[in-house]
Tab-separated table of C-alpha atoms in Angstrom:
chain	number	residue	atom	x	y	z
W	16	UNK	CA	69.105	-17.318	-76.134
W	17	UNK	CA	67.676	-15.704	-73.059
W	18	UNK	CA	64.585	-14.536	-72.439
W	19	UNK	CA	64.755	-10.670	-73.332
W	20	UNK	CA	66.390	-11.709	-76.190
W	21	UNK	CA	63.447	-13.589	-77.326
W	22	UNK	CA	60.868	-10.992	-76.403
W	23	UNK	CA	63.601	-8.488	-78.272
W	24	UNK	CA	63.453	-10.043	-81.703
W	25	UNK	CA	59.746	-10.658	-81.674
W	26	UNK	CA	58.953	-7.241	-81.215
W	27	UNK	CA	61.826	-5.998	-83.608
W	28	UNK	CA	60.330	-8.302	-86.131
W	29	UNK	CA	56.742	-7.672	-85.542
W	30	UNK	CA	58.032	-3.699	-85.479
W	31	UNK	CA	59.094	-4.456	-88.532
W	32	UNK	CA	56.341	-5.908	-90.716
W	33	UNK	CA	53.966	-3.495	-89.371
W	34	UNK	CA	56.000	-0.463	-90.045
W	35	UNK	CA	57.674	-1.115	-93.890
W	36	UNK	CA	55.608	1.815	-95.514
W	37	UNK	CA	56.927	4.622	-93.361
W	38	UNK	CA	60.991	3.880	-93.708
W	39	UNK	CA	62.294	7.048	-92.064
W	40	UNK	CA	59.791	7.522	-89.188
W	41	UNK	CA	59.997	3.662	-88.365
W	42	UNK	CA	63.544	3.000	-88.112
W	43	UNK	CA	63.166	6.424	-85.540
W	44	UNK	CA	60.333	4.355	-83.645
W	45	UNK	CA	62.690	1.244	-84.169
W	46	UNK	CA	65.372	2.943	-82.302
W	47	UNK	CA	63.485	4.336	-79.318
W	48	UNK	CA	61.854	0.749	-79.108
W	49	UNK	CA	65.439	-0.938	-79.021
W	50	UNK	CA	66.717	1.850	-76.724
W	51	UNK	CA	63.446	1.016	-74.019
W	52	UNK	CA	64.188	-2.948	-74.346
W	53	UNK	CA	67.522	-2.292	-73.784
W	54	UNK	CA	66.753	-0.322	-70.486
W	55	UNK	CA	64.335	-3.240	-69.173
W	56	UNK	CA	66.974	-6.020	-70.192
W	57	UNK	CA	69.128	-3.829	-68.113
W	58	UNK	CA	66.994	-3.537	-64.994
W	59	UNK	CA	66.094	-7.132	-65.295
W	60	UNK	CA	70.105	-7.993	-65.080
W	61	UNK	CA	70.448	-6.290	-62.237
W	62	UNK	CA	68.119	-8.100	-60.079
C-alpha cells in the first residue's frame, strides 16, 4: 500500500463517519474529495 493510498482511505473513512446524516450531499462531497486526491496522487507520480 503506498502512501496516497493510505492518506486516501483515511480521509474517505473519516469523510465518511462525519458525513452519514446528509447521504445525497455527502457522497457529492465524497466524489469531489476522491476526484482532488486523485489529482495530487497524480502529480505526485509524476515527479
Amino acid at each position: 500500500m503506498k502512501n496516497g493510498e493510505k492518506q486516501y482511505m483515511l480521509i474517505y473513512t473519516n469523510y465518511l463517519l462525519v458525513s452519514t446524516q446528509t447521504t445525497k450531499t455527502a457522497s457529492n462531497k465524497c466524489k469531489l474529495l476522491c476526484q482532488e486526491i486523485d489529482q495530487i496522487n497524480k502529480r505526485n507520480e509524476i515527479k
